Coordinates of C-alpha atoms in Angstrom, one line a residue:
Chain K
M275 CA -1.3 31.0 8.0
T276 CA -0.9 34.4 9.6
Q277 CA -3.8 36.7 10.0
N278 CA -2.1 39.2 7.7
S279 CA -1.9 36.7 4.8
P280 CA -4.2 38.0 2.1
S281 CA -7.0 35.7 1.3
S282 CA -10.0 36.0 -0.9
A283 CA -13.1 34.1 -2.1
H284 CA -14.7 34.3 -5.5
Y285 CA -17.7 33.0 -7.3
L286 CA -16.6 32.7 -10.9
D287 CA -19.1 32.5 -13.7
I288 CA -18.1 29.4 -15.6
D289 CA -20.6 27.9 -18.1
D290 CA -23.3 30.0 -16.6
R291 CA -22.9 28.6 -13.1
P292 CA -21.2 29.9 -10.0
G293 CA -17.9 28.2 -9.3
F294 CA -16.3 28.9 -6.0
V295 CA -12.6 29.4 -5.4
A296 CA -10.7 30.6 -2.4
T297 CA -7.2 31.9 -2.5
F298 CA -4.7 32.2 0.3
G299 CA -1.4 34.1 0.4
Q300 CA 0.8 35.6 -2.3
G301 CA 3.5 34.1 -4.5
R302 CA 3.8 31.2 -7.0
P303 CA 0.3 30.0 -7.6
I304 CA -0.6 26.4 -6.8
V305 CA -4.1 25.1 -7.6
C306 CA -5.3 22.3 -5.3
I307 CA -8.0 19.9 -6.6
H308 CA -10.1 17.8 -4.2
T309 CA -11.3 14.2 -4.5
A310 CA -14.6 12.7 -5.6
G311 CA -17.6 14.2 -3.8
Q312 CA -15.6 16.4 -1.6
S313 CA -14.5 20.0 -1.5
G314 CA -11.6 22.3 -1.0
L315 CA -11.8 21.7 2.7
Q316 CA -9.6 18.7 2.1
W317 CA -6.6 21.0 1.6
R318 CA -7.1 22.9 4.9
D319 CA -4.0 21.4 6.5
A320 CA -1.8 22.2 3.5
I321 CA -2.6 25.9 3.2
A322 CA -0.8 27.6 6.0
G323 CA 2.5 25.9 5.4
L324 CA 2.4 26.5 1.7
V325 CA 1.6 30.2 2.2
A326 CA 4.5 30.5 4.7
E327 CA 6.7 29.0 1.9
G328 CA 5.7 31.8 -0.4
Y329 CA 3.0 30.2 -2.5
Q330 CA -0.4 31.5 -3.4
V331 CA -2.8 28.6 -2.7
I332 CA -5.9 28.5 -4.9
V333 CA -8.5 26.0 -3.7
P334 CA -11.6 25.6 -5.9
D335 CA -14.7 23.5 -5.3
L336 CA -15.3 21.5 -8.5
P337 CA -18.8 22.0 -10.0
G338 CA -21.5 20.4 -7.8
H339 CA -19.1 20.3 -4.8
G340 CA -18.8 22.5 -1.8
H341 CA -20.0 26.0 -2.7
S342 CA -20.0 25.4 -6.4
E343 CA -23.2 24.8 -8.2
E344 CA -23.5 21.8 -10.5
P345 CA -23.5 22.4 -14.3
V346 CA -26.6 23.1 -16.2
T347 CA -26.4 19.5 -17.5
G348 CA -26.3 18.0 -14.0
P349 CA -23.6 16.1 -12.1
V350 CA -20.4 15.6 -14.1
T351 CA -19.4 12.1 -15.3
D352 CA -16.5 13.3 -17.5
L353 CA -13.2 14.3 -15.8
G354 CA -12.3 16.0 -19.0
Y355 CA -15.0 18.6 -18.2
Y356 CA -13.4 19.2 -14.8
G357 CA -10.0 19.6 -16.6
D358 CA -11.4 22.2 -18.9
W359 CA -13.1 23.9 -15.9
I360 CA -9.8 24.1 -14.1
I361 CA -8.2 25.6 -17.2
R362 CA -11.0 28.2 -17.3
L363 CA -10.4 29.0 -13.7
I364 CA -6.7 29.5 -14.3
E365 CA -7.5 31.8 -17.2
I366 CA -10.0 33.9 -15.3
L367 CA -7.8 34.3 -12.3
D368 CA -4.9 35.1 -14.7
L369 CA -2.6 32.7 -12.9
S370 CA 0.9 32.6 -14.4
E371 CA 2.6 29.2 -14.6
P372 CA 0.7 27.7 -11.7
Y373 CA 1.4 24.3 -10.2
V374 CA -1.5 22.0 -10.2
V375 CA -1.9 19.5 -7.4
G376 CA -4.7 17.0 -7.1
C377 CA -5.7 13.8 -5.3
S378 CA -7.7 10.9 -6.6
I379 CA -10.1 12.3 -9.3
G380 CA -8.2 15.6 -8.5
G381 CA -5.0 13.8 -9.4
K382 CA -6.4 12.5 -12.7
I383 CA -7.8 15.9 -13.4
A384 CA -4.4 17.4 -12.8
L385 CA -2.9 15.0 -15.3
D386 CA -5.7 15.9 -17.7
V387 CA -4.8 19.6 -17.4
A388 CA -1.2 18.7 -18.0
V389 CA -2.0 16.7 -21.1
K390 CA -4.0 19.7 -22.4
K391 CA -1.9 22.7 -21.3
S392 CA 1.4 21.5 -19.8
A393 CA 3.6 24.2 -21.4
K394 CA 1.7 26.7 -19.4
L395 CA 2.2 24.9 -16.1
A396 CA 5.1 25.1 -13.6
G397 CA 4.4 21.4 -12.7
V398 CA 1.9 18.8 -11.6
I399 CA 1.7 16.7 -8.5
A400 CA -0.9 13.9 -8.9
M401 CA -1.6 12.0 -5.7
A402 CA -3.6 8.7 -5.5
A403 CA -4.2 8.7 -9.3
D404 CA -3.0 7.0 -12.4
A405 CA -3.8 7.7 -16.0
Q406 CA -5.8 4.7 -17.2
N407 CA -9.4 3.6 -17.3
N408 CA -9.3 1.3 -14.3
G409 CA -12.0 -1.0 -15.5
Q410 CA -14.5 -0.4 -12.7
N411 CA -18.0 -1.5 -13.6
E412 CA -19.7 1.6 -14.9
R413 CA -23.1 -0.1 -15.2
S414 CA -23.0 -0.9 -11.5
L415 CA -22.0 2.7 -10.7
R416 CA -24.8 4.1 -12.8
R417 CA -27.3 1.8 -11.2
N418 CA -26.4 3.3 -7.8
L419 CA -27.3 6.8 -9.0
E420 CA -30.8 5.8 -8.2
D421 CA -31.3 6.6 -4.5
A422 CA -33.6 3.6 -3.9
V423 CA -30.9 1.2 -5.2
S424 CA -28.2 2.5 -2.9
P425 CA -29.2 2.2 0.7
S426 CA -27.1 3.4 3.7
R427 CA -24.9 5.4 1.4
T428 CA -23.6 7.7 4.1
D429 CA -22.7 4.7 6.3
R430 CA -20.9 3.1 3.5
T431 CA -19.0 6.3 2.7
F432 CA -18.1 6.7 6.4
Y433 CA -16.8 3.2 7.0
G434 CA -15.3 3.0 3.5
T435 CA -13.3 6.2 4.2
L436 CA -12.2 4.9 7.6
A437 CA -10.8 1.8 5.8
A438 CA -9.3 3.8 3.0
C439 CA -7.1 5.7 5.4
G440 CA -3.6 4.2 5.9
S441 CA -2.4 2.3 8.9
A442 CA -0.1 5.1 9.9
V443 CA -3.1 7.4 10.5
D444 CA -4.3 7.7 14.1
E445 CA -7.9 6.8 14.9
A446 CA -9.0 10.3 15.8
R447 CA -7.8 11.7 12.4
R448 CA -9.4 8.8 10.6
Q449 CA -12.7 9.5 12.3
R450 CA -12.5 13.2 11.4
I451 CA -11.7 12.4 7.7
A452 CA -14.5 9.9 7.5
A453 CA -17.0 12.4 9.1
R454 CA -15.9 15.0 6.6
H455 CA -16.4 12.7 3.6
R456 CA -19.8 11.6 4.8
R457 CA -21.1 15.0 3.9
E458 CA -20.9 14.3 0.2
D459 CA -23.8 14.4 -2.2
P460 CA -24.1 10.8 -3.4
Q461 CA -25.3 11.8 -6.9
V462 CA -22.2 14.0 -7.4
A463 CA -19.8 11.6 -5.8
L464 CA -21.0 8.6 -7.8
S465 CA -20.9 10.7 -11.0
D466 CA -17.3 11.6 -10.1
L467 CA -16.5 7.9 -9.8
I468 CA -18.0 7.1 -13.2
G469 CA -15.7 9.8 -14.5
W470 CA -12.8 8.2 -12.7
A471 CA -13.6 4.8 -14.1
R472 CA -14.0 6.1 -17.7
H473 CA -11.3 8.7 -18.1
D474 CA -8.1 7.7 -19.6
V475 CA -5.3 10.1 -20.5
S476 CA -2.6 7.5 -21.1
S477 CA -2.2 8.4 -24.8
G478 CA -1.3 12.0 -23.9
L479 CA 1.3 11.4 -21.2
S480 CA 4.3 11.4 -23.6
A481 CA 3.4 14.9 -24.7
I482 CA 3.5 16.4 -21.2
L483 CA 6.1 19.1 -21.1
C484 CA 6.1 20.2 -17.5
P485 CA 7.6 18.4 -14.5
V486 CA 5.3 15.8 -13.0
H487 CA 5.4 13.9 -9.7
L488 CA 3.1 11.0 -8.9
V489 CA 2.5 10.0 -5.3
V490 CA 0.6 7.0 -4.0
G491 CA -0.1 5.7 -0.5
G492 CA 1.2 2.2 0.3
D493 CA -2.2 1.4 1.9
D494 CA -4.3 2.8 -0.9
F495 CA -6.7 0.0 -1.7
W496 CA -8.2 1.9 -4.6
L497 CA -5.0 1.9 -6.6
N498 CA -2.2 -0.5 -7.6
P499 CA 1.0 1.3 -6.9
E500 CA 2.5 -0.5 -9.9
G501 CA -0.1 1.2 -12.1
V502 CA 0.9 4.6 -10.7
E503 CA 4.5 3.8 -11.3
R504 CA 3.7 2.9 -14.8
T505 CA 2.0 6.2 -15.3
A506 CA 5.1 8.0 -14.0
A507 CA 7.3 6.0 -16.3
A508 CA 5.2 7.1 -19.3
I509 CA 5.9 10.8 -18.6
Q510 CA 9.3 12.1 -19.5
G511 CA 11.3 12.6 -16.3
A512 CA 8.4 12.1 -14.0
R513 CA 9.0 11.3 -10.3
Y514 CA 7.3 8.7 -8.3
T515 CA 6.8 8.4 -4.5
L516 CA 5.3 5.6 -2.5
L517 CA 4.1 6.7 1.0
P518 CA 4.2 3.8 3.4
G519 CA 1.2 3.6 5.8
I520 CA -0.8 6.2 3.9
G521 CA -4.1 5.5 2.1
H522 CA -6.1 7.3 -0.5
Y523 CA -6.1 10.8 1.0
P524 CA -2.5 12.0 1.7
M525 CA -3.4 15.6 2.1
E526 CA -5.8 14.7 4.9
E527 CA -3.8 11.8 6.4
L528 CA -0.4 13.4 6.6
P529 CA -0.1 16.1 9.4
D530 CA 3.0 17.5 7.7
I531 CA 1.4 17.6 4.2
A532 CA 2.5 21.2 3.7
E533 CA 6.2 20.3 4.3
R534 CA 5.9 17.3 2.0
L535 CA 4.3 19.4 -0.8
S536 CA 6.9 22.1 -0.3
E537 CA 9.7 19.6 -0.8
W538 CA 8.0 18.0 -3.8
L539 CA 7.3 21.4 -5.4
L540 CA 10.9 22.6 -4.8
D541 CA 12.1 19.4 -6.3
L542 CA 10.0 20.0 -9.4
S543 CA 11.2 23.6 -9.7
V544 CA 14.9 22.8 -9.2
N545 CA 15.2 19.5 -10.9
G546 CA 12.5 19.9 -13.6
N547 CA 15.3 20.6 -16.1
F548 CA 13.8 18.3 -18.7
R549 CA 11.1 20.8 -19.2
I550 CA 10.8 22.0 -22.8
T551 CA 10.5 25.7 -22.8
S552 CA 11.0 26.7 -26.4
D553 CA 8.4 28.8 -28.0
A554 CA 7.9 26.1 -30.6
A555 CA 6.9 23.7 -27.9
R556 CA 4.5 26.2 -26.5
T557 CA 2.7 26.9 -29.7
P558 CA -0.1 24.4 -29.1
D559 CA -1.0 26.1 -25.8
T560 CA -2.4 29.3 -27.1
A561 CA -4.5 30.2 -24.1
L562 CA -4.7 29.1 -20.6
Chain S
M120 CA 12.3 -28.9 8.1
T121 CA 11.2 -27.1 11.1
F122 CA 8.6 -24.5 11.7
Q123 CA 9.2 -21.1 13.0
T124 CA 6.4 -19.8 15.1
P125 CA 5.9 -16.4 16.5
V126 CA 4.3 -17.9 19.6
S127 CA 6.0 -19.9 22.3
A128 CA 5.5 -23.6 22.0
P129 CA 4.9 -25.7 25.2
A130 CA 7.9 -25.7 27.4
A131 CA 10.5 -27.9 25.9
N132 CA 11.0 -30.5 28.5
G133 CA 12.9 -32.9 26.2
M134 CA 9.8 -35.1 26.1
N135 CA 7.2 -33.4 24.0
T136 CA 7.2 -30.1 22.1
S137 CA 4.0 -30.8 20.3
L138 CA 1.0 -28.5 20.6
Y139 CA -2.3 -29.7 21.9
L140 CA -5.7 -28.5 20.8
E141 CA -5.9 -25.8 23.4
D142 CA -2.5 -24.4 22.4
F143 CA -3.9 -23.1 19.1
F144 CA -5.7 -19.8 18.4
P145 CA -7.2 -18.1 15.4
G146 CA -4.6 -16.1 13.5
Q147 CA -1.7 -18.1 14.8
Q148 CA 0.9 -18.5 12.1
F149 CA 3.6 -21.0 11.4
V150 CA 6.2 -20.6 8.6
S151 CA 8.2 -23.5 7.4
E152 CA 11.8 -23.4 6.3
S153 CA 12.2 -23.1 2.5
F154 CA 13.0 -26.0 0.2
V155 CA 13.7 -26.5 -3.5
V156 CA 11.8 -28.8 -5.8
E157 CA 14.4 -31.1 -7.4
N158 CA 14.4 -33.5 -10.3
D159 CA 14.7 -36.4 -7.9
D160 CA 11.5 -35.3 -6.1
L161 CA 9.6 -35.7 -9.3
I162 CA 11.1 -39.0 -10.1
R163 CA 10.2 -40.4 -6.7
F164 CA 6.7 -38.9 -6.7
A165 CA 6.1 -40.4 -10.1
E166 CA 7.1 -43.8 -8.7
V167 CA 4.8 -43.5 -5.8
S168 CA 1.8 -42.0 -7.6
E169 CA 2.4 -43.7 -10.9
D170 CA 1.7 -40.4 -12.6
R171 CA 4.4 -40.5 -15.2
H172 CA 3.0 -37.8 -17.5
P173 CA 5.9 -36.5 -19.6
M174 CA 5.6 -33.0 -18.1
H175 CA 6.6 -34.6 -14.8
V176 CA 9.4 -36.8 -16.0
P177 CA 12.9 -35.3 -16.4
G178 CA 14.1 -35.7 -20.0
A179 CA 10.8 -37.1 -21.3
V180 CA 10.0 -34.1 -23.5
S181 CA 12.7 -32.2 -25.2
G182 CA 12.3 -28.4 -25.0
G183 CA 9.2 -28.6 -22.8
E184 CA 9.2 -27.2 -19.3
L185 CA 9.4 -29.8 -16.5
M186 CA 6.8 -29.3 -13.8
G187 CA 6.2 -30.9 -10.5
H188 CA 3.0 -32.9 -9.8
G189 CA 0.4 -30.7 -8.3
P190 CA -0.4 -33.0 -5.4
F191 CA 3.3 -33.0 -4.5
G192 CA 2.7 -29.5 -2.9
I193 CA 0.1 -30.8 -0.4
A194 CA 1.8 -34.1 0.1
R195 CA 5.0 -32.5 1.2
Y196 CA 3.1 -30.2 3.5
F197 CA 2.2 -33.1 5.7
G198 CA 5.8 -34.1 5.8
A199 CA 6.8 -30.5 6.8
V200 CA 4.3 -30.5 9.6
F201 CA 5.5 -33.9 10.9
A202 CA 9.2 -32.8 10.7
S203 CA 8.4 -29.6 12.6
G204 CA 7.3 -31.7 15.6
I205 CA 4.3 -29.4 16.3
L206 CA 1.8 -32.2 15.8
A207 CA 4.3 -35.1 16.1
E208 CA 2.9 -36.3 19.4
T209 CA -0.7 -35.0 19.2
L210 CA -1.9 -35.7 15.7
V211 CA -4.8 -38.2 15.7
A212 CA -5.9 -38.2 12.1
G213 CA -6.2 -36.1 9.0
L214 CA -9.8 -35.1 8.2
D215 CA -9.9 -33.2 4.9
S216 CA -8.0 -31.1 2.5
H217 CA -9.3 -28.6 -0.1
W218 CA -6.5 -27.6 -2.4
Y219 CA -6.0 -25.2 -5.3
Y220 CA -3.2 -25.2 -7.8
R221 CA -2.6 -21.5 -8.6
H222 CA 0.6 -21.7 -10.5
P223 CA 2.9 -24.4 -11.9
L224 CA 5.3 -26.1 -9.4
R225 CA 8.5 -25.3 -11.1
V226 CA 11.7 -27.4 -10.6
G227 CA 14.3 -25.3 -8.9
A228 CA 11.8 -22.9 -7.3
Q229 CA 12.5 -22.0 -3.7
L230 CA 9.3 -22.6 -1.8
H231 CA 7.9 -22.5 1.8
Y232 CA 4.6 -23.1 3.6
E233 CA 2.7 -20.6 5.6
T234 CA 0.1 -22.0 7.9
T235 CA -2.6 -20.0 9.6
V236 CA -4.8 -21.5 12.3
T237 CA -8.4 -20.5 11.5
G238 CA -10.0 -22.1 14.5
W239 CA -10.7 -25.3 16.5
R240 CA -13.6 -27.1 18.2
R241 CA -13.6 -30.0 20.7
S242 CA -15.1 -33.3 19.4
S243 CA -17.9 -35.3 21.1
D244 CA -14.9 -37.2 22.6
P245 CA -13.5 -34.3 24.7
S246 CA -10.0 -35.7 24.6
R247 CA -9.6 -34.4 21.1
G248 CA -10.8 -31.9 18.6
V249 CA -10.7 -30.6 15.1
L250 CA -8.1 -28.1 14.1
H251 CA -8.8 -25.9 11.0
R252 CA -5.8 -24.6 9.1
S253 CA -5.3 -22.4 6.0
V254 CA -2.1 -23.3 4.2
R255 CA -0.3 -21.4 1.4
L256 CA 2.7 -22.7 -0.6
L257 CA 4.7 -19.6 -1.5
D258 CA 7.7 -19.0 -3.7
A259 CA 10.6 -16.7 -2.8
D260 CA 8.8 -13.7 -4.3
G261 CA 5.7 -14.3 -2.2
L262 CA 3.6 -15.7 -5.1
I263 CA 1.0 -18.1 -3.9
V264 CA 1.8 -21.3 -5.9
Q265 CA -0.8 -23.5 -4.2
E266 CA -3.2 -22.9 -1.3
G267 CA -6.0 -24.5 0.5
T268 CA -7.4 -25.7 3.8
T269 CA -6.8 -28.8 5.7
A270 CA -8.3 -30.0 9.0
V271 CA -6.8 -32.5 11.4
L272 CA -8.0 -34.3 14.6
V273 CA -5.6 -33.3 17.4
K274 CA -5.3 -34.5 21.0
A275 CA -6.5 -32.2 23.7
A276 CA -4.5 -31.4 26.8
G277 CA -7.6 -31.7 29.0
V278 CA -10.9 -33.5 28.9
S279 CA -13.2 -30.7 30.0
P280 CA -16.5 -30.5 28.1
A281 CA -16.8 -28.4 25.0
Q282 CA -19.0 -25.8 26.7
D283 CA -15.9 -24.9 28.8
D284 CA -13.8 -24.0 25.8
P285 CA -13.2 -20.3 25.0
P286 CA -15.7 -18.8 22.6
W287 CA -12.8 -17.3 20.5
A288 CA -11.7 -20.8 19.5
L289 CA -13.8 -21.1 16.4
P290 CA -14.9 -17.9 14.6
L291 CA -18.6 -18.2 13.5
G292 CA -19.1 -21.1 15.9
L293 CA -22.1 -20.9 18.2
P294 CA -20.1 -20.0 21.4
W295 CA -18.3 -17.3 19.4
A296 CA -21.6 -15.9 18.1
A297 CA -23.1 -15.9 21.6
A298 CA -20.1 -14.0 22.9
V299 CA -20.5 -11.5 20.0
V300 CA -24.1 -11.0 20.9
A301 CA -23.2 -10.4 24.5
E302 CA -20.7 -7.7 23.3
L303 CA -23.6 -6.1 21.3
E304 CA -26.2 -6.3 24.1
D305 CA -25.5 -2.9 25.5
S306 CA -24.6 -1.2 22.2
S307 CA -27.0 1.6 21.5
A308 CA -25.4 2.0 18.1
F309 CA -26.2 -1.6 17.2
H310 CA -29.7 -1.2 18.6
D311 CA -30.2 2.0 16.6
A312 CA -28.8 0.5 13.4
T313 CA -31.2 -2.5 13.6
Q314 CA -34.3 -0.9 15.2
L315 CA -36.4 -1.4 12.1
F316 CA -35.0 -4.7 11.1
D317 CA -36.9 -7.9 11.4
G318 CA -34.8 -10.7 9.9
T319 CA -31.8 -12.9 10.2
I320 CA -28.2 -12.3 9.4
G321 CA -26.1 -15.4 8.4
L322 CA -22.4 -15.5 8.8
A323 CA -20.6 -18.4 7.1
S324 CA -17.3 -19.9 6.1
E325 CA -16.4 -23.5 5.0
A326 CA -15.6 -24.3 8.7
A327 CA -18.7 -22.9 10.5
E328 CA -22.0 -21.1 10.0
V329 CA -24.2 -19.2 12.3
Q330 CA -27.4 -17.1 12.1
L331 CA -28.4 -14.1 14.2
R332 CA -32.1 -13.6 14.4
I333 CA -32.8 -9.9 15.0
Y334 CA -36.0 -8.1 15.9
K335 CA -36.3 -4.4 16.6
G336 CA -32.7 -3.9 17.7
Q337 CA -32.3 -7.0 19.7
V338 CA -30.7 -10.3 18.8
I339 CA -33.4 -12.8 19.9
D340 CA -31.8 -16.0 18.7
V341 CA -28.4 -17.4 17.8
A342 CA -28.4 -20.7 16.0
K343 CA -26.9 -22.7 13.2
R344 CA -30.4 -22.7 11.6
T345 CA -33.4 -20.5 12.0
P346 CA -37.0 -21.5 11.0
R347 CA -37.2 -19.0 8.1
G348 CA -33.6 -19.0 7.2
P349 CA -31.3 -16.0 6.8
T350 CA -32.4 -12.7 5.2
F351 CA -28.9 -12.7 3.7
T352 CA -25.7 -14.5 4.4
L353 CA -22.3 -12.9 4.5
R354 CA -19.8 -15.6 3.3
G355 CA -16.0 -15.7 3.3
D356 CA -13.5 -18.5 3.6
A357 CA -12.2 -19.2 7.1
R358 CA -8.9 -17.5 6.3
A359 CA -10.7 -14.3 5.2
W360 CA -12.7 -14.3 8.4
C361 CA -9.6 -15.0 10.5
D362 CA -7.7 -12.2 8.8
L363 CA -10.6 -9.8 9.3
L364 CA -11.1 -10.7 12.9
T365 CA -7.4 -10.6 13.9
S366 CA -6.1 -7.7 11.9
D367 CA -5.0 -4.5 13.4
R368 CA -8.2 -2.7 12.5
N369 CA -11.7 -3.3 11.2
D370 CA -11.3 -3.0 7.4
F371 CA -14.3 -5.1 6.5
I372 CA -15.4 -2.8 3.7
V373 CA -12.0 -2.9 2.0
R374 CA -12.0 -6.7 2.2
A375 CA -15.5 -6.9 0.9
H376 CA -14.5 -4.6 -1.9
R377 CA -11.6 -6.9 -2.7
G378 CA -14.0 -9.8 -3.0
Q379 CA -12.9 -11.7 0.1
F380 CA -16.6 -11.7 1.2
D381 CA -19.7 -12.0 -0.8
V382 CA -23.4 -12.0 0.0
S383 CA -26.2 -14.3 -0.9
G384 CA -29.9 -13.7 -0.3
D385 CA -31.3 -10.1 0.1
A386 CA -28.4 -8.0 -1.0
Y387 CA -30.4 -4.8 -0.6
T388 CA -30.9 -5.4 3.1
Y389 CA -27.2 -6.3 3.3
L390 CA -26.4 -2.8 2.1
Q391 CA -29.0 -1.3 4.5
L392 CA -27.3 -3.0 7.4
T393 CA -23.8 -1.7 6.6
K394 CA -23.5 -0.1 10.0
A395 CA -24.9 -3.1 11.8
L396 CA -22.5 -5.5 10.1
H397 CA -19.6 -3.2 10.9
L398 CA -20.6 -3.4 14.5
I399 CA -21.0 -7.2 14.4
V400 CA -17.5 -7.4 12.9
E401 CA -16.2 -5.1 15.6
A402 CA -17.7 -7.2 18.3
G403 CA -16.4 -10.3 16.6
R404 CA -12.9 -8.8 16.6
A405 CA -13.2 -8.1 20.3
V406 CA -14.1 -11.7 21.0
T407 CA -11.5 -13.2 18.7
H408 CA -8.7 -10.9 20.0
K409 CA -9.0 -12.5 23.4
G410 CA -7.7 -15.7 21.9
V411 CA -4.8 -13.8 20.3
Q412 CA -3.9 -12.2 23.6

């Protein structure tokens, strides 16, 4: 990113709580959604390259994460709330046909936004995410919301993140990613995981009108690549990419993530010819 | 049937290409040539075993699928090992087999065996020892059709006493654990992670078990049994331990998440000691990798 690239930071008032978003560059908007418990910092390595390619990169911190305060009702356990929050953010910033890119819960949130407002989007890239309820034990997750039940949480996050990075990632980068993730608020991160476990947008996939690309790491132990491929198959014309040697955090693990995203975005814009652009199709999306 | 091995066998001198006890190491793998289960195999196995259930007899049931006898899978394994020559001159006796039938043995399926050495220990008679192996019977798509463990008594090349054997030979064995503790002795990270712990960590597989008695950051005893028993025991099968200790990186948490390890006893303390366990595994990997090297 050049020093002359315009950037800005905002506290948006959403549901009576400050929601933080940073924007970088000018051009076609692309909204980048982070993973469970984390913040927009995760997209740091993608920003400069995307700005250089002519995108305006919009990086929010989801409610309860980074600089954004948690909702009045406390940590969020419904990814649908995050989806609605992103839609509100797009409306407030008056973004025209943005791309939405997300990873893990961010990827599922991106799919949620696509299900709700796809005709208003230029496209979606969902990394490390599928559409279904993955059957994780919600009762066990809820039990761990109690601090006394969940000892050594930061150690477990640190070592779990180290292991969740792919085999192609060098040790120094893995350590840096794990140290970054260790900063999470356990209450917020666990609530995110409950949301991940419960949320299912499978039934809405066939109605998605914008181009979609699903990306999964070959070493991602959280996800079965076949499940991600099945999600792609359920979306008209969706693309699917498997990244060998990459784990659950492609935007932090891949040093050339900006180039990869640029290629995928270009592919969506050039080859997304299945997109339904008639006014009739747009009718359900009255506001975004 | 011959075995293909990624490691060099003893020098082929025309006399003996078998491997001795000391030639094996944890993580060492042998892959057999593939074979196809034929109707004739079922007929001959039915003759020998007298198991003539219609599902195993060609033509006995019209329309029903013909399946091989489950024990055919383990029985043929011993033939495959003999044919490979790896133990032809050094096998003393079979000791045990624990075998699981995961999927039907289908006639016409192309199968092969994958053997992973999970460790060895010298017997009280130092001229021989126990070799532990994990065995999988896989089809052409990599599906595990059958799997299990089997131990055999194997001749040793030398007759030195067991205490001279390398500590990496048997993961979770006492010499292995003592070497792990030596690795941790100067670790301030391990000391810090256990500075308020007064208890015992058990590590166990079906092949070995050891307990580390820890007090205020120091391992004060290493034994098969401790007077008050383990605070908790981390248990996985020998193959899971072997894979963890010989893999490219320490992914203990992923493997635990996948259910390859479980814990009995005080699970809360187990979680508290996440970092300490990670460091124990790291030290165990350092010890075990010396054997691989």
